[in-house]
Short mmCIF file of C-alpha atoms in Angstrom, two decimals:
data_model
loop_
_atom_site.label_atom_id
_atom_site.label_comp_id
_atom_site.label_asym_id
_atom_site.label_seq_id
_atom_site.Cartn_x
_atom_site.Cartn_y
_atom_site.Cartn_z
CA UNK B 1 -9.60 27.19 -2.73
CA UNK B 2 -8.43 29.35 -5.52
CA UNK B 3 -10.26 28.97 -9.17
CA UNK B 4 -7.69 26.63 -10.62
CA UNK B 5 -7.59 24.17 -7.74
CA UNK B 6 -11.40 23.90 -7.74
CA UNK B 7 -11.66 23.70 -11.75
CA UNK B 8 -9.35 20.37 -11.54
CA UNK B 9 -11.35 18.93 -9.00
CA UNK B 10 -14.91 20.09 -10.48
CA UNK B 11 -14.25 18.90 -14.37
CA UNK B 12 -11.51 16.25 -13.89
CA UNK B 13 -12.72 12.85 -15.49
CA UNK B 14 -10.09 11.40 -13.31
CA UNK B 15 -10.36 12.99 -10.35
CA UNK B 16 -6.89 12.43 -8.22
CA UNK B 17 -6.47 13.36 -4.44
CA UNK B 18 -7.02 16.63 -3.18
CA UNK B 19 -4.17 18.83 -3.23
CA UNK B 20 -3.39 22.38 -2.02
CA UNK B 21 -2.55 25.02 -4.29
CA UNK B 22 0.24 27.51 -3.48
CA UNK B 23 -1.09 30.79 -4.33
CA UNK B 24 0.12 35.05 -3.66
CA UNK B 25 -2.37 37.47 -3.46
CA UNK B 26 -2.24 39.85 -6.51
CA UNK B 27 -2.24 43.82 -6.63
CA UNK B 28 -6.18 43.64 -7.76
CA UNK B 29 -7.12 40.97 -5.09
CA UNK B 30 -6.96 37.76 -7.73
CA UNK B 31 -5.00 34.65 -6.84
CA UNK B 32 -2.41 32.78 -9.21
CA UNK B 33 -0.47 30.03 -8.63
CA UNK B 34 3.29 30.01 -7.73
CA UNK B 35 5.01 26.98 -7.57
CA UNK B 36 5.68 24.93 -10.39
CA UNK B 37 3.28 21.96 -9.01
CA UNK B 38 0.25 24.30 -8.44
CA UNK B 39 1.00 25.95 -12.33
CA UNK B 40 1.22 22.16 -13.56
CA UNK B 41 -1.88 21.38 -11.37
CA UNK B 42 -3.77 24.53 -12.88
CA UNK B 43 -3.29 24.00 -16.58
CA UNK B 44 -4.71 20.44 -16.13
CA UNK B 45 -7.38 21.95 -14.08
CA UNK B 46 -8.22 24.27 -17.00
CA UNK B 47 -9.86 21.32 -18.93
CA UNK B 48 -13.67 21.09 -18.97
CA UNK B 49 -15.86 17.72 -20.19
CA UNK B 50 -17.80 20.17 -22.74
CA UNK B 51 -14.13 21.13 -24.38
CA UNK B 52 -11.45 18.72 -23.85
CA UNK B 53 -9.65 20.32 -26.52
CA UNK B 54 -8.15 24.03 -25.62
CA UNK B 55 -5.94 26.50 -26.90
CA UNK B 56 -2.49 27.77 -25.69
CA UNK B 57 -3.68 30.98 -25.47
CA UNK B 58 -6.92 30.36 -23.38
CA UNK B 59 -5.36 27.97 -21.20
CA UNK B 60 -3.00 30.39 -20.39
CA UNK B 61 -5.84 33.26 -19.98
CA UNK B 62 -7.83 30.63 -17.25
CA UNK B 63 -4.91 30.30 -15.59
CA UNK B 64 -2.67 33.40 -15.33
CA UNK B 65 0.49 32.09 -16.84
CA UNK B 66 2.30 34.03 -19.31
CA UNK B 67 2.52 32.15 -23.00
CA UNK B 68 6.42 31.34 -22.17
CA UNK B 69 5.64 30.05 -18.79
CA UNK B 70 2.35 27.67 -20.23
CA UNK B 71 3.93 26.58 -23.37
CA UNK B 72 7.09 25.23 -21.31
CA UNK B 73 5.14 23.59 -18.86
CA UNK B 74 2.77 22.12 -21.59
CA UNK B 75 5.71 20.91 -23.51
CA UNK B 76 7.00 19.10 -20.48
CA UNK B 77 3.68 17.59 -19.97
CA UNK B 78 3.34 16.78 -23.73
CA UNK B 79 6.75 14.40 -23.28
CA UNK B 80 5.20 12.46 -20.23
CA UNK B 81 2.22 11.77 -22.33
CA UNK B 82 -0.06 14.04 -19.92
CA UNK B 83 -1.58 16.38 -22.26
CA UNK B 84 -1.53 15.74 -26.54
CA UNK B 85 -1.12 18.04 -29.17
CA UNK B 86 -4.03 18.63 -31.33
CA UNK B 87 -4.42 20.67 -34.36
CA UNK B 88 -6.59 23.32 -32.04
CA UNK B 89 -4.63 22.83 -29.08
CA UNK B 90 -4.21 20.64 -26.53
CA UNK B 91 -6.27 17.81 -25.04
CA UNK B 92 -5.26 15.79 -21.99
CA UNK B 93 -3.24 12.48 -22.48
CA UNK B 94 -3.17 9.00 -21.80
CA UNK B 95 -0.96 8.78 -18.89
CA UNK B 96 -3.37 10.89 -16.69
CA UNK B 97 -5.97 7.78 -17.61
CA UNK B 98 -3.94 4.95 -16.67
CA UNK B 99 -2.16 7.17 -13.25
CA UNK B 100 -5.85 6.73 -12.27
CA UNK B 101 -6.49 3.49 -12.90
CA UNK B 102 -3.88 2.87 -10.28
CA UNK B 103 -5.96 4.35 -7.32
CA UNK B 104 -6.11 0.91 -5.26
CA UNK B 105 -9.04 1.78 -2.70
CA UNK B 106 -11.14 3.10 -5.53
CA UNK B 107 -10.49 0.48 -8.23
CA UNK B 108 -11.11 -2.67 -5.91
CA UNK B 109 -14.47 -0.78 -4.94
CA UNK B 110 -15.33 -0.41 -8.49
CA UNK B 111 -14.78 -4.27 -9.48
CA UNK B 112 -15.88 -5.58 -6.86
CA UNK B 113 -19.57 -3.62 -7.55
CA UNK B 114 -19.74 -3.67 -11.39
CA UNK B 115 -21.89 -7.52 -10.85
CA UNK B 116 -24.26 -5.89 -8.07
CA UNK B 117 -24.69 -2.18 -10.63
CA UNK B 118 -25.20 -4.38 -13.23
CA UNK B 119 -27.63 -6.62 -11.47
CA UNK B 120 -29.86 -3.54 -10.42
CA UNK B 121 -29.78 -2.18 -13.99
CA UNK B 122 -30.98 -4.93 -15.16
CA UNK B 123 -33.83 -5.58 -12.40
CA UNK B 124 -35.01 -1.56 -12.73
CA UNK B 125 -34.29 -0.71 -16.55
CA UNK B 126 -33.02 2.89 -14.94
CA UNK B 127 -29.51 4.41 -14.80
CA UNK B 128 -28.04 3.28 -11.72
CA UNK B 129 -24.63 4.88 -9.84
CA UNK B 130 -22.15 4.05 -7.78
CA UNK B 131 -20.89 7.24 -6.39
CA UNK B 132 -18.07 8.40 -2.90
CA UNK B 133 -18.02 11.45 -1.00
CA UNK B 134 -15.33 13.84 -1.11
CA UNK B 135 -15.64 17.13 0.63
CA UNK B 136 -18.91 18.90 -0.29
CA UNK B 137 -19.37 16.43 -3.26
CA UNK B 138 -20.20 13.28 -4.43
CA UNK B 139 -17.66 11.53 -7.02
CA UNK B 140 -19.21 9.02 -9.63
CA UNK B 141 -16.93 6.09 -9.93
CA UNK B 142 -19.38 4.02 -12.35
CA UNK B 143 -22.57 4.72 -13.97
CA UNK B 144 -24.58 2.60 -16.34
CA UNK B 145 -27.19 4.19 -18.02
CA UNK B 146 -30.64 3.90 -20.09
CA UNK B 147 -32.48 5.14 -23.06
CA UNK B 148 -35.19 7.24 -22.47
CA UNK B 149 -33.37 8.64 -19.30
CA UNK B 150 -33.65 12.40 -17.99
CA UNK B 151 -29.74 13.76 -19.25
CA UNK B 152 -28.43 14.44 -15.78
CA UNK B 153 -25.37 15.96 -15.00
CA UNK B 154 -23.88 13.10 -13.56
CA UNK B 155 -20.66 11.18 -15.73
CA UNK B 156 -18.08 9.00 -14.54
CA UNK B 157 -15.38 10.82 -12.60
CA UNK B 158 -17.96 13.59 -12.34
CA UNK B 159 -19.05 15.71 -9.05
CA UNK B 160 -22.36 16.89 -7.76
CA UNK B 161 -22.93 19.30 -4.73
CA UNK B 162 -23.75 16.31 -2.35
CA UNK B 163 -26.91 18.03 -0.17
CA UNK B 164 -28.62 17.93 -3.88
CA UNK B 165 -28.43 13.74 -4.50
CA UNK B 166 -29.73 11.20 -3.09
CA UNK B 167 -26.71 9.04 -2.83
CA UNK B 168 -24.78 12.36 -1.15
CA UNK B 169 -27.76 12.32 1.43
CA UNK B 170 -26.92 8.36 1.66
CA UNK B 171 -23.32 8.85 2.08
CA UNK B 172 -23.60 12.24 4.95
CA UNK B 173 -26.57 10.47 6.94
CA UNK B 174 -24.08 7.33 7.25
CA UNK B 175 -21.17 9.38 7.61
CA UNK B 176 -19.58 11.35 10.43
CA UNK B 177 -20.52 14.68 11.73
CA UNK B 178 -17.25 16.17 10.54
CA UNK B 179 -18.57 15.13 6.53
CA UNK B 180 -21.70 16.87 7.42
CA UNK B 181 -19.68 19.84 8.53
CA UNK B 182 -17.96 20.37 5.72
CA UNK B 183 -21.14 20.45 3.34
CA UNK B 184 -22.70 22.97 5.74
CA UNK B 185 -19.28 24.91 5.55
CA UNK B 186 -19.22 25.11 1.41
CA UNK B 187 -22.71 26.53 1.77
CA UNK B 188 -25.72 24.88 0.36
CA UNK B 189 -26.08 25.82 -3.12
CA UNK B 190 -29.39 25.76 -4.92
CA UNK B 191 -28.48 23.80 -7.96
CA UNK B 192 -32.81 23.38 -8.96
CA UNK B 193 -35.25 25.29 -7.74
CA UNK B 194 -36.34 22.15 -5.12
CA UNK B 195 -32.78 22.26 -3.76
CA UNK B 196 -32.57 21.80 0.02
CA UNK B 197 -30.59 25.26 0.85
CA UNK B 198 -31.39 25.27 4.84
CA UNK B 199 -29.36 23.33 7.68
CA UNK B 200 -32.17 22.66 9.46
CA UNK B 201 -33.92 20.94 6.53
CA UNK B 202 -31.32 19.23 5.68
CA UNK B 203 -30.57 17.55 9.05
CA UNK B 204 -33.98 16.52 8.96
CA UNK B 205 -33.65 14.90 5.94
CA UNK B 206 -30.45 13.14 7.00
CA UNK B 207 -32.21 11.95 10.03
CA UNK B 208 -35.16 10.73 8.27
CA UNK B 209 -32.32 8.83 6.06
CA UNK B 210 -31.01 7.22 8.55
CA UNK B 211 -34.46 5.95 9.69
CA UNK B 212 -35.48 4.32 6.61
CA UNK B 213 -31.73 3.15 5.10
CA UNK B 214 -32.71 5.05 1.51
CA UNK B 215 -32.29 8.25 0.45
CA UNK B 216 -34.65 9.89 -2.10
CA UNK B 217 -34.22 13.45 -4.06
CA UNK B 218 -37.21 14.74 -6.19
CA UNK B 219 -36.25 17.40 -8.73
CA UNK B 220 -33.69 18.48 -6.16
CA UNK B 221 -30.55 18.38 -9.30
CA UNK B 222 -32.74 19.41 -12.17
CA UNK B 223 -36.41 19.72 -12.61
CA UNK B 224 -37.68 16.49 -13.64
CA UNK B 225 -35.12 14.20 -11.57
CA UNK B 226 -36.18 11.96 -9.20
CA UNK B 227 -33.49 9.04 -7.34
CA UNK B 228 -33.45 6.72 -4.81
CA UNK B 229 -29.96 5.41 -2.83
CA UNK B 230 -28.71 3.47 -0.40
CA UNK B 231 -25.26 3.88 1.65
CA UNK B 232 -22.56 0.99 1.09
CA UNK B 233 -21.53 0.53 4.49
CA UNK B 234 -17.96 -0.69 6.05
CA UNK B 235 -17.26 -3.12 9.09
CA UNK B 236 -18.00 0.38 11.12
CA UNK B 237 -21.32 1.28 9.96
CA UNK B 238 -19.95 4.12 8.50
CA UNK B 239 -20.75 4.47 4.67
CA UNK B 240 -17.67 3.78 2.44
CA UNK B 241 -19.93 4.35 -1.25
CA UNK B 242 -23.53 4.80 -2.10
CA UNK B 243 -25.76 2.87 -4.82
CA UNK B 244 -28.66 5.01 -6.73
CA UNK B 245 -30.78 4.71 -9.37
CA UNK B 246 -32.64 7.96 -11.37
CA UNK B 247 -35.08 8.11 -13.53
CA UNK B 248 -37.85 10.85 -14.61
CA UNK B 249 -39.75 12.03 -11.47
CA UNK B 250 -42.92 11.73 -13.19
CA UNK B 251 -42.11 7.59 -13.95
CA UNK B 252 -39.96 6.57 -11.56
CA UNK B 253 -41.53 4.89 -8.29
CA UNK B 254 -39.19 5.56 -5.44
CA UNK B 255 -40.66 3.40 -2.71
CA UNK B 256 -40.99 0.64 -5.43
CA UNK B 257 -37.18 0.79 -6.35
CA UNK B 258 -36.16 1.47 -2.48
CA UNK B 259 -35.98 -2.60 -1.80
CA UNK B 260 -34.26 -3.11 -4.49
CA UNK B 261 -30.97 -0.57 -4.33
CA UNK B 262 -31.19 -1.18 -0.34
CA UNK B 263 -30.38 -5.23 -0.65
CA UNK B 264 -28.13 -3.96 -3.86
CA UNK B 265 -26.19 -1.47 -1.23
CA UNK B 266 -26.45 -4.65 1.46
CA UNK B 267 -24.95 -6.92 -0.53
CA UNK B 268 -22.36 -5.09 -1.79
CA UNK B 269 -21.47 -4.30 1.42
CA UNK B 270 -21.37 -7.82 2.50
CA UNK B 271 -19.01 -8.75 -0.18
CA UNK B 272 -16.79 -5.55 0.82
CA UNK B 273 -16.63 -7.15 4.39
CA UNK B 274 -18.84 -4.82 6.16
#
């Protein structure tokens, strides 16, 4: 997937569907985008959570456009209330928001869990998730969090690698082979030095997930995480979301917390008709 693509889909705090770039190979071996969709696509892709706001001139250099081509498309973006003017730059607008809100699947999901997140928060005093899988990665549709909790990488909208979380290892041990194959195909990055990087291991671990209904990960994200999940399951058996809660690895007591995001998971999946 060229750079562009993968930025939108890495650092989007909405994240929409997936969508194939149209890209040409370049003289020095780079790819750029060449329809007008995949240019629109890569300029919104070009915004990052750690700078929402961005220049004309770097969001142009991230993406390959010439100035011309990225101010034209910004402007036409800027009068459907996708991106905003700012007095650096531009930051992403409103519309983008509220397009998705819209997502049906995602938003029923999302109300119909906020009682059983909130619930769990409130029983463990821990940040708690509800997360999906999509592709290699796990997408985090709610999160409520604590004081005094390890600063992990997670955020609402956000990704993680899913062979590095617990709920990812919820969601691929209750998933189908083909989900499985798709994490082994991406490769298994090593996001923290405890990072399961190895097929084998991580079949094993999916196997022992499966076996016990909760996942756990110990300082498998970033040193000093430790989290526990549980797979939301449909009418199928197959897991439609994942529950988690993390904490510091040092505090946290995984098999004491197991019980209670595995009747959390349960009973959300009850209410969900599965």
């Amino acid at each position: 997937m060229p750079g562009p693509c993968r930025e939108y889909l890495h650092h989007r705090g909405v994240d929409p569907p997936a969508v194939a770039c149209a890209v040409a190979q370049t003289a020095d071996g780079t790819r750029k985008a060449t329809s007008k969709s995949a240019r629109v696509l890569a300029l919104l892709g070009a915004f990052r959570p750690e700078e929402p706001e961005v220049t004309l001139t770097e969001l142009c250099r991230r993406t390959d456009l010439p100035k011309p081509t990225g101010h034209r498309l910004l402007a036409e973006l800027e009068s459907q209330a996708m991106v905003e003017r700012t007095a650096r730059g531009y930051r992403l607008g409103i519309r983008l928001f509220e397009l998705g809100q819209l997502v049906p699947g995602q938003r029923d999901l999302q109300e119909t869990a906020a009682p059983f997140l909130a619930d769990l928060h409130r029983a463990t005093g821990e940040t708690v998730h509800l997360a999906v899988l999509d592709g290699a990665e796990v997408v985090y549709l709610q999160k409520l969090t604590t004081s005094g909790g390890p600063q992990i990488a997670s955020r609402t909208g956000g990704r993680m690698p899913a062979h590095v979380t617990a709920v990812g290892k919820a969601l691929l041990a209750y998933g189908t082979a083909s989900q499985v194959e798709v994490v082994l195909d991406a490769g298994l990055a090593r996001v923290a030095p405890r990072s399961i990087v190895l097929p084998a291991r991580l079949g094993a671990e999916l196997a022992r997930v499966r076996h016990s209904g909760v996942a756990e990960e110990h300082e498998e994200s970033g040193v000093g995480v430790a989290c526990v999940a549980a797979p939301v399951l449909g009418a199928d058996g197959r897991a439609i979301a994942g529950l988690s809660i993390t904490g510091w690895s040092n505090r946290l007591n995984t098999e004491r917390v197991a019980p209670a995001v595995r009747t959390a998971a349960l009973a959300l999946s009850r209410a969900l008709g599965g």
